Coordinates of C-alpha atoms in Angstrom, one line a residue:
X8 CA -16.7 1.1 5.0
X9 CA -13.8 1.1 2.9
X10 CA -14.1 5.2 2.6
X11 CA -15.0 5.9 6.2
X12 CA -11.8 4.0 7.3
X13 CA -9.1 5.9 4.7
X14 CA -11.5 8.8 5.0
X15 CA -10.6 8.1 9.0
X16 CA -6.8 7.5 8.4
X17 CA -6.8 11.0 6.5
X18 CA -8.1 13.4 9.2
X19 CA -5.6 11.4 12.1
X20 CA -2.9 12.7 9.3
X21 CA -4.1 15.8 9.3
X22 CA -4.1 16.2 13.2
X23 CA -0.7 14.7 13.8
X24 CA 0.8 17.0 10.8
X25 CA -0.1 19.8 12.5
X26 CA -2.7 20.5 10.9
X27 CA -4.3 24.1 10.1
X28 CA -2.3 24.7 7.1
X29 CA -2.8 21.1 5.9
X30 CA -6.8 21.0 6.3
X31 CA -6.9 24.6 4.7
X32 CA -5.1 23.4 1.4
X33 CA -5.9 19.5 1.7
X34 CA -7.6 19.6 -1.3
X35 CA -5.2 21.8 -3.2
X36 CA -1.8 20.2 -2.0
X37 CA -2.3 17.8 0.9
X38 CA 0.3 17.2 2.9
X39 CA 2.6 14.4 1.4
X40 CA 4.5 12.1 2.7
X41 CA 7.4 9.4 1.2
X42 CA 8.6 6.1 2.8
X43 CA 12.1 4.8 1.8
X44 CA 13.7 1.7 2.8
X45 CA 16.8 2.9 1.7
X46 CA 18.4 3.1 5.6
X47 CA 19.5 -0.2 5.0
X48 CA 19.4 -0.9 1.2
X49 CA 17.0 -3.8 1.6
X50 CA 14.3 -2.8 -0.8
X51 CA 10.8 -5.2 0.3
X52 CA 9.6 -7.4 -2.6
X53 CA 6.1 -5.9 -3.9
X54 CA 3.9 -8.3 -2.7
X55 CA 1.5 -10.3 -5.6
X56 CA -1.6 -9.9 -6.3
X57 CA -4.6 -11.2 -8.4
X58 CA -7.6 -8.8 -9.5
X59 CA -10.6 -8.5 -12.1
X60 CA -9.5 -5.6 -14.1
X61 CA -12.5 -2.8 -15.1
X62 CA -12.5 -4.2 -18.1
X63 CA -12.9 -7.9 -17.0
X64 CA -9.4 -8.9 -17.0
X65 CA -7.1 -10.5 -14.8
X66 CA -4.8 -7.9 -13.2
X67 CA -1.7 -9.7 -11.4
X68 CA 1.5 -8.2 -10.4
X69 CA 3.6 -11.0 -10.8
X70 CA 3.0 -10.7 -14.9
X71 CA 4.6 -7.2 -15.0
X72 CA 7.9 -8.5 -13.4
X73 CA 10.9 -6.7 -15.6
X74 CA 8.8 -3.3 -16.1
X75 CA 8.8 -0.6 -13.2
X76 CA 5.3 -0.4 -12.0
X77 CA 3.8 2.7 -10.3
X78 CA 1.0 1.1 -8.2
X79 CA -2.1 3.8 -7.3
X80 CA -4.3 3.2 -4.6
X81 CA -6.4 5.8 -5.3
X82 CA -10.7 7.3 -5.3
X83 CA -12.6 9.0 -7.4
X84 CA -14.4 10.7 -4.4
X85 CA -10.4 12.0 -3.5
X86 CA -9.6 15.2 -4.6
X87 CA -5.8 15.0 -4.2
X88 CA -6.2 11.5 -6.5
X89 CA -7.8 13.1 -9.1
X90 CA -5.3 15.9 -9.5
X91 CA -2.9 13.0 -9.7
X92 CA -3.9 11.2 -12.5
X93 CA -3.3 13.4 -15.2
X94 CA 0.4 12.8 -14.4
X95 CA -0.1 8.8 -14.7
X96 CA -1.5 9.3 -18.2
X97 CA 1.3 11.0 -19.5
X98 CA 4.2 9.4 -17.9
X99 CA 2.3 5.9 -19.3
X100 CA 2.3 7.4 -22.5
X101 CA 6.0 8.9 -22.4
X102 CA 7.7 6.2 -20.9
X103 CA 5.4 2.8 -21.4
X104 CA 7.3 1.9 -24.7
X105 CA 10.4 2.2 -22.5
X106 CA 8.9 -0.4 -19.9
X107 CA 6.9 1.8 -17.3
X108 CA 3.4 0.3 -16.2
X109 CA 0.9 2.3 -14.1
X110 CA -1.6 0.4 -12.3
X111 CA -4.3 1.9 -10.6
X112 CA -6.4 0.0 -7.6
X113 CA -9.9 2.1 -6.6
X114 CA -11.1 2.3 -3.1
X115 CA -14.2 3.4 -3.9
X116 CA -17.3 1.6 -2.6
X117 CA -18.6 0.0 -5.6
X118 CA -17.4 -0.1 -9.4
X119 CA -20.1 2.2 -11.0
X120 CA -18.5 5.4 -10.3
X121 CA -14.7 4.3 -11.4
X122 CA -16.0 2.7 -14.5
X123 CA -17.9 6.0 -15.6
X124 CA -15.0 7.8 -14.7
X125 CA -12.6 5.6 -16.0
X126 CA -14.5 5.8 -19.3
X127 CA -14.9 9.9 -19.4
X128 CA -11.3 10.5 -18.5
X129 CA -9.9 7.8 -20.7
X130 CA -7.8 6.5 -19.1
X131 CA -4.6 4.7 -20.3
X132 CA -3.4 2.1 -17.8
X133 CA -5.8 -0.6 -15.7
X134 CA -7.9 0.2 -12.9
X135 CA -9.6 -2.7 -10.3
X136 CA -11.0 -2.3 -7.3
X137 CA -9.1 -2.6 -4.4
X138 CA -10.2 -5.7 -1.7
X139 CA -9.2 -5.7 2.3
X140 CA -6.7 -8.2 1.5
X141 CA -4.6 -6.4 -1.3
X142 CA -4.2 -3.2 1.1
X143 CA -3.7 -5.3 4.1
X144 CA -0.6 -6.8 2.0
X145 CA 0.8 -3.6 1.1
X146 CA 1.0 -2.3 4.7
X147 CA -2.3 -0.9 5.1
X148 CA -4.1 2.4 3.2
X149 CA -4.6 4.8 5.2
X150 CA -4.7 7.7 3.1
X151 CA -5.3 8.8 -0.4
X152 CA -3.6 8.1 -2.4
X153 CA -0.8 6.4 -1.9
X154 CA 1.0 5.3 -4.5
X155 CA 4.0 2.7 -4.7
X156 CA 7.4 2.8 -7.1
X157 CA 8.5 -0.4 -8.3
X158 CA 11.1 -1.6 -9.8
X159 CA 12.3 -4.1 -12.4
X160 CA 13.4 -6.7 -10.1
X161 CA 9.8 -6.6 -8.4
X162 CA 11.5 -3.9 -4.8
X163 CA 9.1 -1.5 -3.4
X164 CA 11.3 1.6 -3.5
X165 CA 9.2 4.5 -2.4
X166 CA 6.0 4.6 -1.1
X167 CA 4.5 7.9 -1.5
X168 CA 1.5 8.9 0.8
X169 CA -0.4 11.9 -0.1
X170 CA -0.3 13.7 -4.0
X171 CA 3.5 14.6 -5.3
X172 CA 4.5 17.6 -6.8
X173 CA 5.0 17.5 -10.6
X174 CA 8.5 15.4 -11.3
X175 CA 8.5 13.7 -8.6
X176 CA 7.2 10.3 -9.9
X177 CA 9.3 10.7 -13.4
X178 CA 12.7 11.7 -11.7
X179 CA 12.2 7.8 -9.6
X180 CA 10.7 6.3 -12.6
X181 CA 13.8 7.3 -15.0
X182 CA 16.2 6.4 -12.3
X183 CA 14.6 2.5 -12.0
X184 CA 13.6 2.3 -15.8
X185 CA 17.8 2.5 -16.5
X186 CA 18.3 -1.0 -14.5
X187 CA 18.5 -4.1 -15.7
X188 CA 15.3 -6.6 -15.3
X189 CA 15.7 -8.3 -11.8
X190 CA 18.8 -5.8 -10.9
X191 CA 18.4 -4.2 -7.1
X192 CA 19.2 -0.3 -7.7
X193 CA 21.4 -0.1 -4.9
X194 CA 21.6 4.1 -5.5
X195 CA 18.3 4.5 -5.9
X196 CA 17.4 8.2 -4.6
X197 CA 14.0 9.1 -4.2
X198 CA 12.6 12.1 -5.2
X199 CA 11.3 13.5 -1.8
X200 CA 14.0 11.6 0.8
X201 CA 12.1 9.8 3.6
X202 CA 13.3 7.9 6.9
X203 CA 10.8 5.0 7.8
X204 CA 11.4 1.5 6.3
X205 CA 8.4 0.6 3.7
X206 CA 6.0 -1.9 5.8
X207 CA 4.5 -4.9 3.9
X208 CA 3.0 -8.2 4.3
X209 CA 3.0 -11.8 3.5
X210 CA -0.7 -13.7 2.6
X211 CA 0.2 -15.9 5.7
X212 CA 0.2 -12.7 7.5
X213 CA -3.1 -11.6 5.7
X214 CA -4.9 -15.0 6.0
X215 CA -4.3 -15.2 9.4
X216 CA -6.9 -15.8 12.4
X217 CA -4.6 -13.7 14.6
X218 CA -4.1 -10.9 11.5
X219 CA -0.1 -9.6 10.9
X220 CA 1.1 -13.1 12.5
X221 CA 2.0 -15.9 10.3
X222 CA 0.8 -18.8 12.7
X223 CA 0.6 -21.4 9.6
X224 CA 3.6 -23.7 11.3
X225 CA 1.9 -23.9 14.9
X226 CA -0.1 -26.9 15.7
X227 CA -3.5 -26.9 16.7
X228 CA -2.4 -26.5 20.3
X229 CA -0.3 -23.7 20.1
X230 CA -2.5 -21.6 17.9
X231 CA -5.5 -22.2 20.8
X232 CA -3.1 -21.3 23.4
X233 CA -1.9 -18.3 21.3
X234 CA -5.8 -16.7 20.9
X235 CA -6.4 -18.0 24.9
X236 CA -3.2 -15.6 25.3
X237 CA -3.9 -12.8 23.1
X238 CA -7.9 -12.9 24.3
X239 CA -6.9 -12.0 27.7
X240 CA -4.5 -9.3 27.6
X241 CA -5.3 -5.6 27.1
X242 CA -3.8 -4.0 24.1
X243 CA -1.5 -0.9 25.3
X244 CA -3.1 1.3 22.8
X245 CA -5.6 2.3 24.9
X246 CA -8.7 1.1 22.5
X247 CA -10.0 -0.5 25.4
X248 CA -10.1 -3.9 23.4
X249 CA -8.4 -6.8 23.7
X250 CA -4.9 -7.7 21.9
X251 CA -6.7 -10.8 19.6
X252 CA -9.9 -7.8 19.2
X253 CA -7.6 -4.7 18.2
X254 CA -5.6 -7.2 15.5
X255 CA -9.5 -8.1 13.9
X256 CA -11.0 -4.9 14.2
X257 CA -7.7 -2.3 13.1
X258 CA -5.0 -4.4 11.3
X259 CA -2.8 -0.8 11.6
X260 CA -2.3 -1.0 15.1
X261 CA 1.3 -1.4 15.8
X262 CA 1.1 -1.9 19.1
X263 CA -1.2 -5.0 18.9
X264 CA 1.3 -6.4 16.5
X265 CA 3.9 -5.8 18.4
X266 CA 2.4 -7.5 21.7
X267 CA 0.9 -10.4 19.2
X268 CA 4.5 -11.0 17.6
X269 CA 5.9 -11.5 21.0
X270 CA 3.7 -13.3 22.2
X271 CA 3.7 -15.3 19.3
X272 CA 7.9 -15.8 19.8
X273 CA 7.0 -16.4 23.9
X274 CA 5.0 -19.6 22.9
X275 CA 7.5 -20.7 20.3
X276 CA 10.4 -20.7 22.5
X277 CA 8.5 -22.4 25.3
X278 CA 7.2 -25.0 22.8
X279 CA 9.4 -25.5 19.5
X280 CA 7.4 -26.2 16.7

């Protein structure tokens, strides 16, 4: 399921790009992609995470605070990936001792094939495998790979959707790797300049019966008014679904987000919590 629905995410890229020239080359040099949240200098925190490394392991974010961290969502069934990760190997090896830590997260189906490629490629930073939740946190995957820069103080600085010319990773990596643990890079420049703020989400979000809403401080009440509410309007996408359906069955939809949020504030302003 997990490869149908980036698989899904991948050809709605390639449509909206424009596509001919991207489908031709997609698995030479796929279109790419960079979100910056630099429009307002308020770099998101990288949200944590908890995962059973390949090699049984526990992987969590939070114990690589003070090191930059390129985080790879990544398959070994994507081509663009692939090409990729010889890249992450030597930038681990070039610039680990100077506090760099790239963390791969597969989205493959099952942990056979990332394990025997894992092994045969030998590779030099952790891989897991990646769970709803973790990409649900980080904005949603939607593509392969995308990959996200952090910094020392724990910021999402670029988010990077699609595979990056050579450099482009080390020119952002050298520029976050000179800060200070737990300093904000206020001049950070990324290496391919994008406009769109960097999208992620909280575990109340993620946990939550009405997904992308954090409805942990309603009271019983409220939260069965809210799904009543939500159950029996039409989400404006056009899915044909209701707003409470669209939010369960595609957590990327903005416009059944949108029309939860507000109806969310609707009932909190009627009824204070």
């Amino acid at each position: 399921m997990k490869k149908k629905r980036v698989l899904l995410g991948v050809i709605l890229g390639i449509i909206v790009a424009g596509g001919l020239y991207v489908a031709n080359r997609f698995w030479i040099a796929p279109a790419a992609t960079t979100l910056s949240a630099q429009t307002d200098g308020a770099y998101p925190m990288a949200p944590n995470f908890k995962l059973a490394s390949l090699t049984g392991q526990t992987l969590s974010l939070s114990n690589f605070r003070g090191k930059v961290v390129i985080l790879d969502f990544w398959a070994t069934w994507c081509g663009p990936c692939r090409l990729e990760i010889p890249e992450f190997e030597d930038l681990q090896r070039k610039y680990g001792p100077q506090g760099l830590q790239v963390i791969g997260i597969s989205e493959d189906d099952s942990a056979a094939p990332v394990r025997q490629f894992y092994q045969q490629f030998k590779m030099n930073y952790p891989v897991a495998m990646a769970t709803d939740k973790v990409g649900m946190l980080y904005g949603g995957i939607f593509g392969l790979p995308t990959s996200f820069v952090i910094g020392r103080d724990g910021r999402i600085y670029a988010k990077h959707i699609g595979a990056m010319s050579e450099g482009v990773f080390e020119r952002e990596v050298r520029q976050l790797l000179a800060a200070r643990p737990n300093q904000m890079v206020t001049n950070f420049a990324p290496a391919v300049p994008g406009s769109e703020n960097i999208s992620v989400e909280t575990p109340a979000e993620v946990n939550s019966p009405v997904p992308g809403v954090d409805v942990s401080k309603l009271t019983p009440t409220q939260l069965t008014e809210l799904k009543k509410t939500l159950s029996s309007e039409h989400c404006a996408c056009g899915c044909g679904y209701t707003v409470m359906q669209c939010r369960q069955v595609d957590g990327g939809c903005a416009t059944s987000l949108k029309m939860a949020r507000e109806a969310m504030a609707k009932l909190t302003q009627k009824t204070p919590i």
